Amino acid sequence: MDEVALVREAIAAREEAYAPYSHFSVGAALLDSKGRVWRGCNIENASYTPTNCAERTAFFKAVSEGAREFVVIAIVGGAEGLPISNWCAPCGVCRQVMEEFCDPRSFRVVLAASPRQIRTYLLEDLLPLGFGPHDLEAAAQREADGQ
Ligand code: THU
């Protein structure tokens, strides 16, 4: 699936956003290594802090269904009820969730300000020096080795 098609999936995902407080609706479409597309939208809450971003909705749907390897995510967002017109970059928490499941050197983050205005980033550029599972694995290995 090409990036334009994935952006269109994210635009469709945004239709389901539940954002009665911010009125800012976000859609994400996550492509896994088997070619499946996982859609996500933001889901807000009257208590505010339980709000889930579109990107994490997509990741948690995918992981809960067994997907573990991911290639690229497309993200779109903007004022509810209006077409997208600006870039919507993932928040820090979502970047950290990406770091958990993706290789930062190859996982791509696609932002779109319109279906044809697209910018692509590598996760390692959006989250430099990210802390991930490899850091814990390396520490556990050193402990096991008695070093
Ligand atoms: N939001 C996302 O879903 N993804 C982003 O990348 C940025 C922010 C949501 C969270 C909240 O529901 C609304 O946008 C305003 O912050």
CSV table of N, CA, C and O in Angstrom, one decimal, residues 67-145:
chain,number,residue,atom,x,y,z
A,67,ALA,N,-0.7,-8.4,16.0
A,67,ALA,CA,0.3,-7.8,15.2
A,67,ALA,C,1.5,-7.4,16.0
A,67,ALA,O,1.3,-6.8,17.1
A,68,ARG,N,2.7,-7.5,15.5
A,68,ARG,CA,3.9,-7.1,16.3
A,68,ARG,C,4.9,-6.4,15.4
A,68,ARG,O,5.8,-5.7,16.0
A,69,GLU,N,4.8,-6.4,14.1
A,69,GLU,CA,5.8,-5.8,13.3
A,69,GLU,C,5.1,-4.7,12.4
A,69,GLU,O,4.1,-5.1,11.7
A,70,PHE,N,5.6,-3.5,12.4
A,70,PHE,CA,4.9,-2.4,11.7
A,70,PHE,C,5.9,-1.7,10.8
A,70,PHE,O,7.1,-1.7,11.0
A,71,VAL,N,5.3,-1.2,9.7
A,71,VAL,CA,6.1,-0.6,8.7
A,71,VAL,C,6.0,1.0,8.7
A,71,VAL,O,6.9,1.7,8.6
A,72,VAL,N,4.7,1.4,8.8
A,72,VAL,CA,4.5,2.9,8.6
A,72,VAL,C,3.1,3.2,9.2
A,72,VAL,O,2.2,2.4,9.2
A,73,ILE,N,3.0,4.5,9.7
A,73,ILE,CA,1.7,5.0,10.2
A,73,ILE,C,1.5,6.3,9.5
A,73,ILE,O,2.4,7.2,9.3
A,74,ALA,N,0.2,6.5,9.1
A,74,ALA,CA,-0.2,7.8,8.5
A,74,ALA,C,-1.1,8.5,9.6
A,74,ALA,O,-1.9,7.8,10.2
A,75,ILE,N,-0.9,9.8,9.7
A,75,ILE,CA,-1.7,10.6,10.8
A,75,ILE,C,-2.2,11.8,10.1
A,75,ILE,O,-1.5,12.6,9.4
A,76,VAL,N,-3.5,12.1,10.4
A,76,VAL,CA,-4.1,13.4,10.0
A,76,VAL,C,-5.0,13.9,11.1
A,76,VAL,O,-5.5,13.1,11.9
A,77,GLY,N,-5.1,15.2,11.2
A,77,GLY,CA,-5.9,15.8,12.3
A,77,GLY,C,-6.2,17.2,12.0
A,77,GLY,O,-5.6,17.9,11.1
A,78,GLY,N,-7.2,17.7,12.7
A,78,GLY,CA,-7.6,19.1,12.6
A,78,GLY,C,-9.0,19.3,13.2
A,78,GLY,O,-9.6,18.4,13.8
A,79,ALA,N,-9.4,20.5,13.0
A,79,ALA,CA,-10.7,20.9,13.7
A,79,ALA,C,-11.8,20.0,13.2
A,79,ALA,O,-12.0,19.8,12.0
A,80,GLU,N,-12.6,19.6,14.1
A,80,GLU,CA,-13.7,18.7,13.9
A,80,GLU,C,-14.6,19.2,12.8
A,80,GLU,O,-15.0,20.4,12.8
A,81,GLY,N,-15.1,18.4,11.9
A,81,GLY,CA,-16.0,18.8,10.9
A,81,GLY,C,-15.5,19.5,9.7
A,81,GLY,O,-16.2,19.7,8.7
A,82,LEU,N,-14.2,19.8,9.7
A,82,LEU,CA,-13.5,20.4,8.6
A,82,LEU,C,-12.5,19.5,8.0
A,82,LEU,O,-11.9,18.6,8.6
A,83,PRO,N,-12.2,19.7,6.7
A,83,PRO,CA,-11.2,18.8,6.1
A,83,PRO,C,-9.8,19.2,6.7
A,83,PRO,O,-9.7,20.3,7.2
A,84,ILE,N,-8.9,18.2,6.6
A,84,ILE,CA,-7.6,18.6,7.2
A,84,ILE,C,-6.9,19.7,6.4
A,84,ILE,O,-7.2,19.8,5.1
A,85,SER,N,-6.1,20.5,7.1
A,85,SER,CA,-5.5,21.6,6.3
A,85,SER,C,-4.1,21.9,6.9
A,85,SER,O,-3.4,22.8,6.4
A,86,ASN,N,-3.7,21.2,7.9
A,86,ASN,CA,-2.4,21.4,8.5
A,86,ASN,C,-1.8,20.1,9.0
A,86,ASN,O,-2.5,19.1,9.1
A,87,TRP,N,-0.5,20.1,9.3
A,87,TRP,CA,0.1,18.9,9.8
A,87,TRP,C,-0.3,18.5,11.2
A,87,TRP,O,-0.5,19.4,12.0
A,88,CYS,N,-0.4,17.3,11.5
A,88,CYS,CA,-0.7,16.8,12.9
A,88,CYS,C,0.4,15.8,13.3
A,88,CYS,O,0.3,14.7,12.9
A,89,ALA,N,1.4,16.3,14.1
A,89,ALA,CA,2.5,15.4,14.5
A,89,ALA,C,2.1,14.7,15.7
A,89,ALA,O,1.3,15.2,16.6
A,90,PRO,N,2.6,13.4,15.9
A,90,PRO,CA,2.3,12.6,17.0
A,90,PRO,C,2.9,13.2,18.3
A,90,PRO,O,4.0,13.8,18.3
A,91,CYS,N,2.1,13.1,19.4
A,91,CYS,CA,2.6,13.6,20.7
A,91,CYS,C,3.7,12.7,21.2
A,91,CYS,O,4.0,11.6,20.7
A,92,GLY,N,4.3,13.1,22.3
A,92,GLY,CA,5.5,12.4,22.8
A,92,GLY,C,5.1,11.0,23.3
A,92,GLY,O,5.9,10.1,23.1
A,93,VAL,N,3.9,10.9,23.9
A,93,VAL,CA,3.5,9.6,24.4
A,93,VAL,C,3.4,8.6,23.3
A,93,VAL,O,3.8,7.4,23.3
A,94,CYS,N,2.8,9.0,22.2
A,94,CYS,CA,2.6,8.2,21.0
A,94,CYS,C,3.9,7.8,20.4
A,94,CYS,O,4.1,6.7,20.0
A,95,ARG,N,4.8,8.7,20.4
A,95,ARG,CA,6.2,8.4,19.8
A,95,ARG,C,6.8,7.3,20.7
A,95,ARG,O,7.5,6.4,20.2
A,96,GLN,N,6.6,7.4,22.0
A,96,GLN,CA,7.2,6.4,22.9
A,96,GLN,C,6.5,5.0,22.6
A,96,GLN,O,7.2,4.0,22.7
A,97,VAL,N,5.2,5.0,22.4
A,97,VAL,CA,4.6,3.7,22.1
A,97,VAL,C,5.1,3.1,20.8
A,97,VAL,O,5.3,1.9,20.6
A,98,MET,N,5.3,4.0,19.8
A,98,MET,CA,5.9,3.5,18.5
A,98,MET,C,7.3,2.9,18.8
A,98,MET,O,7.6,1.9,18.2
A,99,GLU,N,8.1,3.5,19.7
A,99,GLU,CA,9.4,3.0,20.0
A,99,GLU,C,9.4,1.6,20.6
A,99,GLU,O,10.3,0.8,20.4
A,100,GLU,N,8.3,1.3,21.3
A,100,GLU,CA,8.2,0.0,21.9
A,100,GLU,C,8.1,-1.1,20.8
A,100,GLU,O,8.6,-2.2,21.0
A,101,PHE,N,7.4,-0.8,19.7
A,101,PHE,CA,7.0,-1.9,18.8
A,101,PHE,C,7.7,-1.8,17.4
A,101,PHE,O,7.6,-2.6,16.6
A,102,CYS,N,8.5,-0.7,17.2
A,102,CYS,CA,9.0,-0.4,15.9
A,102,CYS,C,10.5,-0.2,15.9
A,102,CYS,O,11.0,0.3,16.9
A,103,ASP,N,11.2,-0.5,14.8
A,103,ASP,CA,12.6,-0.2,14.7
A,103,ASP,C,12.6,1.3,14.3
A,103,ASP,O,12.2,1.7,13.2
A,104,PRO,N,13.2,2.1,15.2
A,104,PRO,CA,13.2,3.6,14.9
A,104,PRO,C,14.0,4.0,13.6
A,104,PRO,O,13.8,5.0,13.1
A,105,ARG,N,14.9,3.0,13.2
A,105,ARG,CA,15.7,3.4,12.0
A,105,ARG,C,15.0,3.1,10.7
A,105,ARG,O,15.4,3.6,9.6
A,106,SER,N,13.8,2.4,10.8
A,106,SER,CA,13.1,2.1,9.5
A,106,SER,C,11.6,2.5,9.6
A,106,SER,O,11.0,2.6,8.5
A,107,PHE,N,11.0,2.6,10.8
A,107,PHE,CA,9.6,2.8,10.9
A,107,PHE,C,9.3,4.3,10.4
A,107,PHE,O,10.0,5.2,10.9
A,108,ARG,N,8.4,4.4,9.5
A,108,ARG,CA,8.1,5.7,8.9
A,108,ARG,C,6.8,6.3,9.5
A,108,ARG,O,5.8,5.6,9.8
A,109,VAL,N,6.8,7.6,9.7
A,109,VAL,CA,5.6,8.4,10.2
A,109,VAL,C,5.3,9.4,9.1
A,109,VAL,O,6.1,10.2,8.7
A,110,VAL,N,4.1,9.2,8.5
A,110,VAL,CA,3.6,10.0,7.4
A,110,VAL,C,2.6,11.0,7.9
A,110,VAL,O,1.6,10.6,8.4
A,111,LEU,N,2.9,12.3,7.7
A,111,LEU,CA,1.9,13.3,8.0
A,111,LEU,C,1.3,13.9,6.7
A,111,LEU,O,2.0,14.0,5.7
A,112,ALA,N,0.1,14.3,6.8
A,112,ALA,CA,-0.5,14.9,5.6
A,112,ALA,C,-1.3,16.1,6.0
A,112,ALA,O,-2.1,16.1,7.0
A,113,ALA,N,-1.1,17.2,5.2
A,113,ALA,CA,-1.9,18.4,5.4
A,113,ALA,C,-3.1,18.4,4.4
A,113,ALA,O,-4.0,19.3,4.5
A,114,SER,N,-3.0,17.5,3.4
A,114,SER,CA,-4.1,17.3,2.5
A,114,SER,C,-3.8,15.9,1.9
A,114,SER,O,-2.7,15.4,2.1
A,115,PRO,N,-4.7,15.3,1.2
A,115,PRO,CA,-4.4,14.0,0.7
A,115,PRO,C,-3.2,13.9,-0.2
A,115,PRO,O,-2.6,12.9,-0.4
A,116,ARG,N,-2.8,15.1,-0.8
A,116,ARG,CA,-1.6,15.0,-1.7
A,116,ARG,C,-0.4,15.8,-1.1
A,116,ARG,O,0.6,15.8,-1.8
A,117,GLN,N,-0.6,16.4,0.0
A,117,GLN,CA,0.5,17.1,0.7
A,117,GLN,C,1.0,16.3,1.8
A,117,GLN,O,0.4,16.2,2.9
A,118,ILE,N,2.1,15.5,1.5
A,118,ILE,CA,2.6,14.5,2.5
A,118,ILE,C,4.0,14.7,2.8
A,118,ILE,O,4.9,15.0,2.0
A,119,ARG,N,4.3,14.5,4.1
A,119,ARG,CA,5.7,14.5,4.6
A,119,ARG,C,6.0,13.2,5.3
A,119,ARG,O,5.2,12.8,6.1
A,120,THR,N,7.1,12.6,5.1
A,120,THR,CA,7.5,11.4,5.7
A,120,THR,C,8.7,11.5,6.6
A,120,THR,O,9.7,12.2,6.2
A,121,TYR,N,8.7,11.0,7.8
A,121,TYR,CA,9.8,11.0,8.7
A,121,TYR,C,10.1,9.6,9.2
A,121,TYR,O,9.3,8.8,9.2
A,122,LEU,N,11.4,9.5,9.7
A,122,LEU,CA,11.7,8.2,10.4
A,122,LEU,C,11.5,8.5,11.9
A,122,LEU,O,11.7,9.6,12.4
A,123,LEU,N,11.1,7.4,12.5
A,123,LEU,CA,10.8,7.5,14.0
A,123,LEU,C,12.1,8.0,14.7
A,123,LEU,O,12.0,8.8,15.6
A,124,GLU,N,13.3,7.6,14.3
A,124,GLU,CA,14.5,8.0,15.0
A,124,GLU,C,14.7,9.5,14.9
A,124,GLU,O,15.4,10.1,15.7
A,125,ASP,N,14.1,10.1,13.9
A,125,ASP,CA,14.3,11.6,13.8
A,125,ASP,C,13.2,12.3,14.6
A,125,ASP,O,13.4,13.5,15.0
A,126,LEU,N,12.1,11.6,14.9
A,126,LEU,CA,11.1,12.2,15.7
A,126,LEU,C,11.3,12.0,17.2
A,126,LEU,O,10.8,12.7,18.1
A,127,LEU,N,12.1,10.9,17.5
A,127,LEU,CA,12.4,10.6,18.9
A,127,LEU,C,13.8,10.2,19.0
A,127,LEU,O,14.2,9.0,19.1
A,128,PRO,N,14.7,11.2,18.9
A,128,PRO,CA,16.2,10.9,19.0
A,128,PRO,C,16.5,10.3,20.3
A,128,PRO,O,16.0,10.6,21.4
A,129,LEU,N,17.5,9.3,20.3
A,129,LEU,CA,18.0,8.7,21.5
A,129,LEU,C,16.8,8.1,22.3
A,129,LEU,O,16.8,8.1,23.5
A,130,GLY,N,15.8,7.5,21.6
A,130,GLY,CA,14.7,6.9,22.3
A,130,GLY,C,15.1,5.8,23.2
A,130,GLY,O,16.0,5.0,23.0
A,131,PHE,N,14.3,5.7,24.3
A,131,PHE,CA,14.5,4.6,25.3
A,131,PHE,C,13.5,3.5,24.9
A,131,PHE,O,12.3,3.7,24.8
A,132,GLY,N,14.0,2.3,24.7
A,132,GLY,CA,13.2,1.2,24.2
A,132,GLY,C,13.5,-0.1,24.8
A,132,GLY,O,14.4,-0.2,25.7
A,133,PRO,N,12.8,-1.2,24.4
A,133,PRO,CA,13.0,-2.5,24.9
A,133,PRO,C,14.5,-2.9,24.9
A,133,PRO,O,14.9,-3.6,25.8
A,134,HIS,N,15.2,-2.5,23.9
A,134,HIS,CA,16.6,-2.9,23.8
A,134,HIS,C,17.5,-2.5,25.0
A,134,HIS,O,18.4,-3.1,25.4
A,135,ASP,N,17.1,-1.3,25.5
A,135,ASP,CA,17.8,-0.8,26.7
A,135,ASP,C,17.7,-1.7,27.9
A,135,ASP,O,18.7,-2.0,28.6
A,136,LEU,N,16.5,-2.2,28.1
A,136,LEU,CA,16.2,-3.1,29.3
A,136,LEU,C,16.9,-4.4,29.0
A,136,LEU,O,17.5,-5.0,29.9
A,137,GLU,N,16.8,-4.9,27.7
A,137,GLU,CA,17.4,-6.2,27.4
A,137,GLU,C,18.9,-6.1,27.6
A,137,GLU,O,19.5,-7.1,28.2
A,138,ALA,N,19.5,-5.0,27.2
A,138,ALA,CA,21.0,-4.9,27.4
A,138,ALA,C,21.4,-4.9,28.8
A,138,ALA,O,22.3,-5.5,29.2
A,139,ALA,N,20.6,-4.2,29.6
A,139,ALA,CA,20.9,-4.1,31.1
A,139,ALA,C,20.7,-5.5,31.7
A,139,ALA,O,21.5,-5.9,32.5
A,140,ALA,N,19.6,-6.2,31.3
A,140,ALA,CA,19.4,-7.5,31.9
A,140,ALA,C,20.5,-8.5,31.6
A,140,ALA,O,20.9,-9.3,32.4
A,141,GLN,N,21.0,-8.4,30.3
A,141,GLN,CA,22.1,-9.2,29.9
A,141,GLN,C,23.4,-9.0,30.7
A,141,GLN,O,24.0,-9.9,31.1
A,142,ARG,N,23.7,-7.7,30.9
A,142,ARG,CA,24.9,-7.4,31.7
A,142,ARG,C,24.7,-7.9,33.1
A,142,ARG,O,25.7,-8.4,33.7
A,143,GLU,N,23.5,-7.8,33.7
A,143,GLU,CA,23.3,-8.3,35.0
A,143,GLU,C,23.5,-9.9,35.0
A,143,GLU,O,24.2,-10.4,35.9
A,144,ALA,N,22.9,-10.5,34.0
A,144,ALA,CA,23.1,-12.0,33.9
A,144,ALA,C,24.5,-12.4,33.8
A,144,ALA,O,25.0,-13.4,34.3
A,145,ASP,N,25.3,-11.6,33.1
A,145,ASP,CA,26.7,-11.9,32.8
A,145,ASP,C,27.6,-11.5,34.1
A,145,ASP,O,28.8,-11.7,34.0
